[in-house]
PDB file of N, CA and C in Angstrom:
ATOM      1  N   UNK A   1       3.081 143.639 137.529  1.00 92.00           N
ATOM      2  CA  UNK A   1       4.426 143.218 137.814  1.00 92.00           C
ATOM      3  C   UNK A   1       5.370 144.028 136.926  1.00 92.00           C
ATOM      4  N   UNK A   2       6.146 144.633 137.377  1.00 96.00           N
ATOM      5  CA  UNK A   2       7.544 145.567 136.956  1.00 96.00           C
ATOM      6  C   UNK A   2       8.575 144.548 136.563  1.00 96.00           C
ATOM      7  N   UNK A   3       9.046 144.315 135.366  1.00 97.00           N
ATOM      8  CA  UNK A   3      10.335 143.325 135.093  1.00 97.00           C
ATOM      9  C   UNK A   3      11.218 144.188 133.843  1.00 97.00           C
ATOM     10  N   UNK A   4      11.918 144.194 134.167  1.00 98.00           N
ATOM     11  CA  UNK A   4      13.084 144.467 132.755  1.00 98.00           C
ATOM     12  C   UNK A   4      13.493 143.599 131.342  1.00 98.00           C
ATOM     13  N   UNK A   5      13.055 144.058 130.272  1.00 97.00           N
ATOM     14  CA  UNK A   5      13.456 143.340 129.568  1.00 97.00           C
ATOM     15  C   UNK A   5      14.533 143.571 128.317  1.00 97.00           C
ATOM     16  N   UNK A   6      15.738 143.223 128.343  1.00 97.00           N
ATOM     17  CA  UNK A   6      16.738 143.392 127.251  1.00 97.00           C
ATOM     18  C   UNK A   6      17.055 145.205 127.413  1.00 97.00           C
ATOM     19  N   UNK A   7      16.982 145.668 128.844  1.00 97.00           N
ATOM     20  CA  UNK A   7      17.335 147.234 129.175  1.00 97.00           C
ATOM     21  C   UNK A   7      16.230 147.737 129.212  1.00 97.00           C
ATOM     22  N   UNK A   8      14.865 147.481 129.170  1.00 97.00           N
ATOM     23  CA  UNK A   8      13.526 148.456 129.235  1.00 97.00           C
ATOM     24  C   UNK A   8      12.442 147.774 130.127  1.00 97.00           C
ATOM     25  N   UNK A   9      12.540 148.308 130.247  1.00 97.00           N
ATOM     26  CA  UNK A   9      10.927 148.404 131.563  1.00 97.00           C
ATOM     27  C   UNK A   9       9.725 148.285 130.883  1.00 97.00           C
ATOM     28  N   UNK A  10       9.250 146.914 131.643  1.00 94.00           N
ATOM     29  CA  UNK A  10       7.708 147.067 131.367  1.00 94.00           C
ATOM     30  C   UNK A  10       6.891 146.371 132.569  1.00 94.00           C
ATOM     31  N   UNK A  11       6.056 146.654 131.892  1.00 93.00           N
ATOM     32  CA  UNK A  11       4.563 146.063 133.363  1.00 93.00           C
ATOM     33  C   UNK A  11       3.982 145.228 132.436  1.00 93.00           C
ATOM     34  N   UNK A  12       4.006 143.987 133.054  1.00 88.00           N
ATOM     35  CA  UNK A  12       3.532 142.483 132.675  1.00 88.00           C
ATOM     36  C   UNK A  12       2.094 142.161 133.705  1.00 88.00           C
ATOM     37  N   UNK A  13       1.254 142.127 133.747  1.00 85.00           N
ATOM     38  CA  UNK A  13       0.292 141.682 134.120  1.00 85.00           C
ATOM     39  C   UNK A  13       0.075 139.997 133.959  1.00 85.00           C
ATOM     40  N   UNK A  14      -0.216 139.010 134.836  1.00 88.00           N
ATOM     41  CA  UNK A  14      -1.116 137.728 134.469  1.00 88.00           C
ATOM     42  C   UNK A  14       0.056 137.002 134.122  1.00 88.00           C
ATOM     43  N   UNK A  15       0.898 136.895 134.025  1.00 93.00           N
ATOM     44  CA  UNK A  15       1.997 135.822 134.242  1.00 93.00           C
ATOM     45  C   UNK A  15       2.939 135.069 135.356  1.00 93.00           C
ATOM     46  N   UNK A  16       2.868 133.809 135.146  1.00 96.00           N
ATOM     47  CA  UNK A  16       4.015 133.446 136.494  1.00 96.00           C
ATOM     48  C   UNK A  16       5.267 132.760 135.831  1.00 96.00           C
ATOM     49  N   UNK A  17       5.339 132.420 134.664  1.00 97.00           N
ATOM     50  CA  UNK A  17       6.558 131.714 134.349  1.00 97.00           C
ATOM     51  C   UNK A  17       7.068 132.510 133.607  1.00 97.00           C
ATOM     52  N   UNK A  18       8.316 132.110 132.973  1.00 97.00           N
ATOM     53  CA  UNK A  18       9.256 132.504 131.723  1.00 97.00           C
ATOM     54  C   UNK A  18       8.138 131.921 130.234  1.00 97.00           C
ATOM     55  N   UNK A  19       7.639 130.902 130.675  1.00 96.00           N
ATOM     56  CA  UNK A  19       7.252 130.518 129.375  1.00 96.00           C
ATOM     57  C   UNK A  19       5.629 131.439 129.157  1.00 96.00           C
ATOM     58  N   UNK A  20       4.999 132.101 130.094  1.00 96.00           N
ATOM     59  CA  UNK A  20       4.183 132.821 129.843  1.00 96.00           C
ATOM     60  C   UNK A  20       4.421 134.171 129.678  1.00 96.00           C
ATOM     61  N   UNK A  21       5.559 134.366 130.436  1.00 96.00           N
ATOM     62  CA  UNK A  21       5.903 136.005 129.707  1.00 96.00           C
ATOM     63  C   UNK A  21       6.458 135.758 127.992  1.00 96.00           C
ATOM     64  N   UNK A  22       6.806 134.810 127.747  1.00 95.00           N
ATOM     65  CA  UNK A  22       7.155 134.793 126.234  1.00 95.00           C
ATOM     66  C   UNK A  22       5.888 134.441 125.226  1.00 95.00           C
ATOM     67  N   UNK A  23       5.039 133.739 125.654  1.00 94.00           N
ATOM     68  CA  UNK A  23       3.832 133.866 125.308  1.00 94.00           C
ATOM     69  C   UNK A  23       3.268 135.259 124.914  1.00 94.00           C
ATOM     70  N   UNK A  24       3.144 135.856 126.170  1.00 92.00           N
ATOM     71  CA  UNK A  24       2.482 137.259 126.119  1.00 92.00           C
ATOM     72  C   UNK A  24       3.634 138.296 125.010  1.00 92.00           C
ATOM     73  N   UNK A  25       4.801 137.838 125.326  1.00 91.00           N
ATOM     74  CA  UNK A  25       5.321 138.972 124.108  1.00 91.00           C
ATOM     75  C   UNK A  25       5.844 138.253 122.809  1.00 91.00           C
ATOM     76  N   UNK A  26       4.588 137.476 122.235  1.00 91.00           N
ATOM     77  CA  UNK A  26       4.638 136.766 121.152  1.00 91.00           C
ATOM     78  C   UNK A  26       5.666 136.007 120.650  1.00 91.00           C
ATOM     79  N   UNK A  27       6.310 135.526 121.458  1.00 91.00           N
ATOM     80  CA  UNK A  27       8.079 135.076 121.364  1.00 91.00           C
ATOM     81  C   UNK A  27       7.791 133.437 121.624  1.00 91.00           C
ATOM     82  N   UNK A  28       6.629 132.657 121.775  1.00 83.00           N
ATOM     83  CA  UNK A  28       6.745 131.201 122.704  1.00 83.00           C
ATOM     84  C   UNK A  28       6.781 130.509 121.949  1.00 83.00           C
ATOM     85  N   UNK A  29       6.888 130.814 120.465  1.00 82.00           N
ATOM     86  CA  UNK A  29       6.765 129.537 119.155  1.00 82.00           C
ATOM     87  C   UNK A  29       8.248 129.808 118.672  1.00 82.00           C
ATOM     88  N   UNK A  30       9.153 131.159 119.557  1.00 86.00           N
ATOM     89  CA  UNK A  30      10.209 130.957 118.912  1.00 86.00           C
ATOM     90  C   UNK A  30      11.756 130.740 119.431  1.00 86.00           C
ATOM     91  N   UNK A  31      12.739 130.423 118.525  1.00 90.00           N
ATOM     92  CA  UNK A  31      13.807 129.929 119.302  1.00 90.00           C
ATOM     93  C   UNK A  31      14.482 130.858 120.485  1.00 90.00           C
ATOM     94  N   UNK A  32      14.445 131.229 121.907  1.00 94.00           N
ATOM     95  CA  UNK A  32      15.454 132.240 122.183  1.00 94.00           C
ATOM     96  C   UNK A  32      15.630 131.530 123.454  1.00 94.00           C
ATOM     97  N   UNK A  33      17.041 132.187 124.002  1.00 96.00           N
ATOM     98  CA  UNK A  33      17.670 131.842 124.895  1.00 96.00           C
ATOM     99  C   UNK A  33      17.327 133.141 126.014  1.00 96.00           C
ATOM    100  N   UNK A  34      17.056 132.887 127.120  1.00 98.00           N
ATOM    101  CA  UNK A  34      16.260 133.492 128.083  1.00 98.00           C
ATOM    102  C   UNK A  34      17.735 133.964 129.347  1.00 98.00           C
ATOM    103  N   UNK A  35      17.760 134.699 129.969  1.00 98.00           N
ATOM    104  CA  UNK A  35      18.754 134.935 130.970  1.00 98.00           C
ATOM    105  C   UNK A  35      17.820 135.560 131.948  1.00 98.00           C
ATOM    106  N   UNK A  36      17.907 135.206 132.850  1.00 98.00           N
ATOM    107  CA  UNK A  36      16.896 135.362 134.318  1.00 98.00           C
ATOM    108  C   UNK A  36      17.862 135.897 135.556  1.00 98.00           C
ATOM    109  N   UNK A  37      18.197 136.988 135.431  1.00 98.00           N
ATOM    110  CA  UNK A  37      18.954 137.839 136.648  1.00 98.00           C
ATOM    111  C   UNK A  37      20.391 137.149 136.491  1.00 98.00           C
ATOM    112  N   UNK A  38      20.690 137.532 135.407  1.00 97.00           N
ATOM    113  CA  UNK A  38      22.195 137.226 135.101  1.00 97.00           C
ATOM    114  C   UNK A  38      22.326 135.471 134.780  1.00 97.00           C
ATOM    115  N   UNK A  39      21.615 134.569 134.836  1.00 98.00           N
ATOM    116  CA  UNK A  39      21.702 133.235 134.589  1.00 98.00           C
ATOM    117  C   UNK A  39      20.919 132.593 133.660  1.00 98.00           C
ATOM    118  N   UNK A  40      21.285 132.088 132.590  1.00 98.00           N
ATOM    119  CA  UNK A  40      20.829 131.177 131.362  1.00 98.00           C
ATOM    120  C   UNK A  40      20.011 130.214 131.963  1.00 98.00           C
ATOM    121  N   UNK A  41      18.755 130.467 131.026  1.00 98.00           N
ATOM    122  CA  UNK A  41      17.715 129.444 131.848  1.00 98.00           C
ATOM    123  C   UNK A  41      17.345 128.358 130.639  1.00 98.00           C
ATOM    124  N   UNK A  42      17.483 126.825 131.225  1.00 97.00           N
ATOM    125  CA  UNK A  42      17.023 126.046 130.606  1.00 97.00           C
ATOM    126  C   UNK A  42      16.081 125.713 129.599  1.00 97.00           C
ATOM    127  N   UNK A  43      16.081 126.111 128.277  1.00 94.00           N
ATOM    128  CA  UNK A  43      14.217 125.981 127.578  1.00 94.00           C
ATOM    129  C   UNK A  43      13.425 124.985 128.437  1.00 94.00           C
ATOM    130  N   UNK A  44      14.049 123.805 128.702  1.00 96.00           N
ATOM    131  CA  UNK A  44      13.119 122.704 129.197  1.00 96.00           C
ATOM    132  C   UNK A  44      12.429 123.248 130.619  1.00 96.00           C
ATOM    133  N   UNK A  45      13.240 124.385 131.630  1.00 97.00           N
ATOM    134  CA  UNK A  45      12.486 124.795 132.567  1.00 97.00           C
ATOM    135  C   UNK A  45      12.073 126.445 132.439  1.00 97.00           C
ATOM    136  N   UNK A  46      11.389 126.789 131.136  1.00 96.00           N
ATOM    137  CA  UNK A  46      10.794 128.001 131.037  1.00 96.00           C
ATOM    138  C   UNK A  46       9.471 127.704 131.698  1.00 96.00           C
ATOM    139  N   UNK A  47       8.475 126.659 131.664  1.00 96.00           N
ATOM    140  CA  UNK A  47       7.305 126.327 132.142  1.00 96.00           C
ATOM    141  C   UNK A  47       7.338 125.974 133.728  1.00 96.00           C
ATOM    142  N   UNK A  48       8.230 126.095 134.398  1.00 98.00           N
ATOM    143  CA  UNK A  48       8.509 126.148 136.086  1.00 98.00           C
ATOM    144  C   UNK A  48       8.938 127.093 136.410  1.00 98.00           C
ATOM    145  N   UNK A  49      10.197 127.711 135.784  1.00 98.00           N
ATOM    146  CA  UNK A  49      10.917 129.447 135.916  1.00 98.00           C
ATOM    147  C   UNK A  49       9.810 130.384 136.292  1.00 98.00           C
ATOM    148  N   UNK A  50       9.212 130.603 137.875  1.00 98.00           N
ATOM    149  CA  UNK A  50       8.518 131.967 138.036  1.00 98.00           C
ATOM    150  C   UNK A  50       8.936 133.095 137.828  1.00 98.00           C
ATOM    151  N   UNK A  51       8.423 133.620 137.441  1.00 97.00           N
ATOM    152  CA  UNK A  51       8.934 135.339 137.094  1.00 97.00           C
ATOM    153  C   UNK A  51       8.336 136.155 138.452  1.00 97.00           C
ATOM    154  N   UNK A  52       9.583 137.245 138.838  1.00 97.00           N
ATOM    155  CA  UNK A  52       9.105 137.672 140.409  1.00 97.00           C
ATOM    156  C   UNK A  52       9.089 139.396 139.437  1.00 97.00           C
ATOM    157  N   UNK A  53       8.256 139.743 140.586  1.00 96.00           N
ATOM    158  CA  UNK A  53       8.311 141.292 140.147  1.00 96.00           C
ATOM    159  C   UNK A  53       9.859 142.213 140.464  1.00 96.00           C
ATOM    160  N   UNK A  54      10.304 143.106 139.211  1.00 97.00           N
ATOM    161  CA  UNK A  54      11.540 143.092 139.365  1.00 97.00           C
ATOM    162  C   UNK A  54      12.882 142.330 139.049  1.00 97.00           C
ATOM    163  N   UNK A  55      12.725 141.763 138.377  1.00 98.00           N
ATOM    164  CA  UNK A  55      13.344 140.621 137.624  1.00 98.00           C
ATOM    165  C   UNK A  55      13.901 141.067 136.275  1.00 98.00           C
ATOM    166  N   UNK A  56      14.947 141.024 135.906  1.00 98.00           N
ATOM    167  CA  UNK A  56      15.714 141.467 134.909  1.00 98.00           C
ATOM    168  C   UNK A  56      16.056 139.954 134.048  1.00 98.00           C
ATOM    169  N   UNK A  57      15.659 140.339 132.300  1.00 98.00           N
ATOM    170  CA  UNK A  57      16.224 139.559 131.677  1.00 98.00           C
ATOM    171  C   UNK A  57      16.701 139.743 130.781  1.00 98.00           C
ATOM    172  N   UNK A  58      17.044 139.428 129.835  1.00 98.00           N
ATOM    173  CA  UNK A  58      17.935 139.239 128.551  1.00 98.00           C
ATOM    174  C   UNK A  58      17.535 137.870 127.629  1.00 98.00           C
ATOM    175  N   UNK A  59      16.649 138.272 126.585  1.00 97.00           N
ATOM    176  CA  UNK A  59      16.236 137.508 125.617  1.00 97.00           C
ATOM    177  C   UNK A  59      16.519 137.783 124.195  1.00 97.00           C
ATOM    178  N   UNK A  60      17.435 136.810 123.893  1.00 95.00           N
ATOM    179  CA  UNK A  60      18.001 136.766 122.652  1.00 95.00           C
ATOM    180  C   UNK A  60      16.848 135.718 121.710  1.00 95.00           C
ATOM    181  N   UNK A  61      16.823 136.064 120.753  1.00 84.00           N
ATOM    182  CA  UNK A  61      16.236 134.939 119.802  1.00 84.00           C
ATOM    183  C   UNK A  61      17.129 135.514 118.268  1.00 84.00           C
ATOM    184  N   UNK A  62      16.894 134.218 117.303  1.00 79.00           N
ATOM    185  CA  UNK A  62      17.495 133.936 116.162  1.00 79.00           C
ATOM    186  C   UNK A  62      16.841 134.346 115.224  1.00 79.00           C
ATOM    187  N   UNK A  63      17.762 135.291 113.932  1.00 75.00           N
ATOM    188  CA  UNK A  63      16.790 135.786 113.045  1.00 75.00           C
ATOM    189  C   UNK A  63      17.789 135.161 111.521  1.00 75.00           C
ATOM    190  N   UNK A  64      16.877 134.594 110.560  1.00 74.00           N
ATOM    191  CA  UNK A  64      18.002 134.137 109.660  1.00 74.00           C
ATOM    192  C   UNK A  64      17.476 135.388 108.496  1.00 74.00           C
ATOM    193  N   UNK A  65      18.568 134.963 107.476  1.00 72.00           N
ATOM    194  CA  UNK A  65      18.713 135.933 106.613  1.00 72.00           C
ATOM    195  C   UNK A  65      20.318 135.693 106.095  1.00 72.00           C
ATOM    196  N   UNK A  66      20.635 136.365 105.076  1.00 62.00           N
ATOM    197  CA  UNK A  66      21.651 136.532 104.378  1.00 62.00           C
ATOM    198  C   UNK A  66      22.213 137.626 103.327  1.00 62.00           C
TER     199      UNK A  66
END
């Protein structure tokens, strides 16, 4: 599966949700806000959110520091 992520291209194999593509790119223990073809997706529905091939997102997560 071909999906975009944060402007780059990659090939995702073995996933169907949002919450398993964040899994696979070590991100599922952490806080981020997900955008799924231009629309903010619910944390509570990352585990229903299918991911289609071709699918563009934008994943922000939180880094602290000072």
């Amino acid at each position: 599966m071909n999906i975009t992520i944060n402007g780059n291209d990659h090939t995702i194999d073995q996933i169907e949700t949002i919450e398993d593509m964040l899994t696979q790119l070590g991100l599922g223990e952490k806080l981020v806000i997900v955008e799924q073809n231009r629309q903010i997706i619910d944390r509570a529905a990352y585990g229903q959110t299918v991911v289609r091939d071709n699918d563009t997102f934008e994943i922000v997560h939180f880094v602290g520091g000072g």
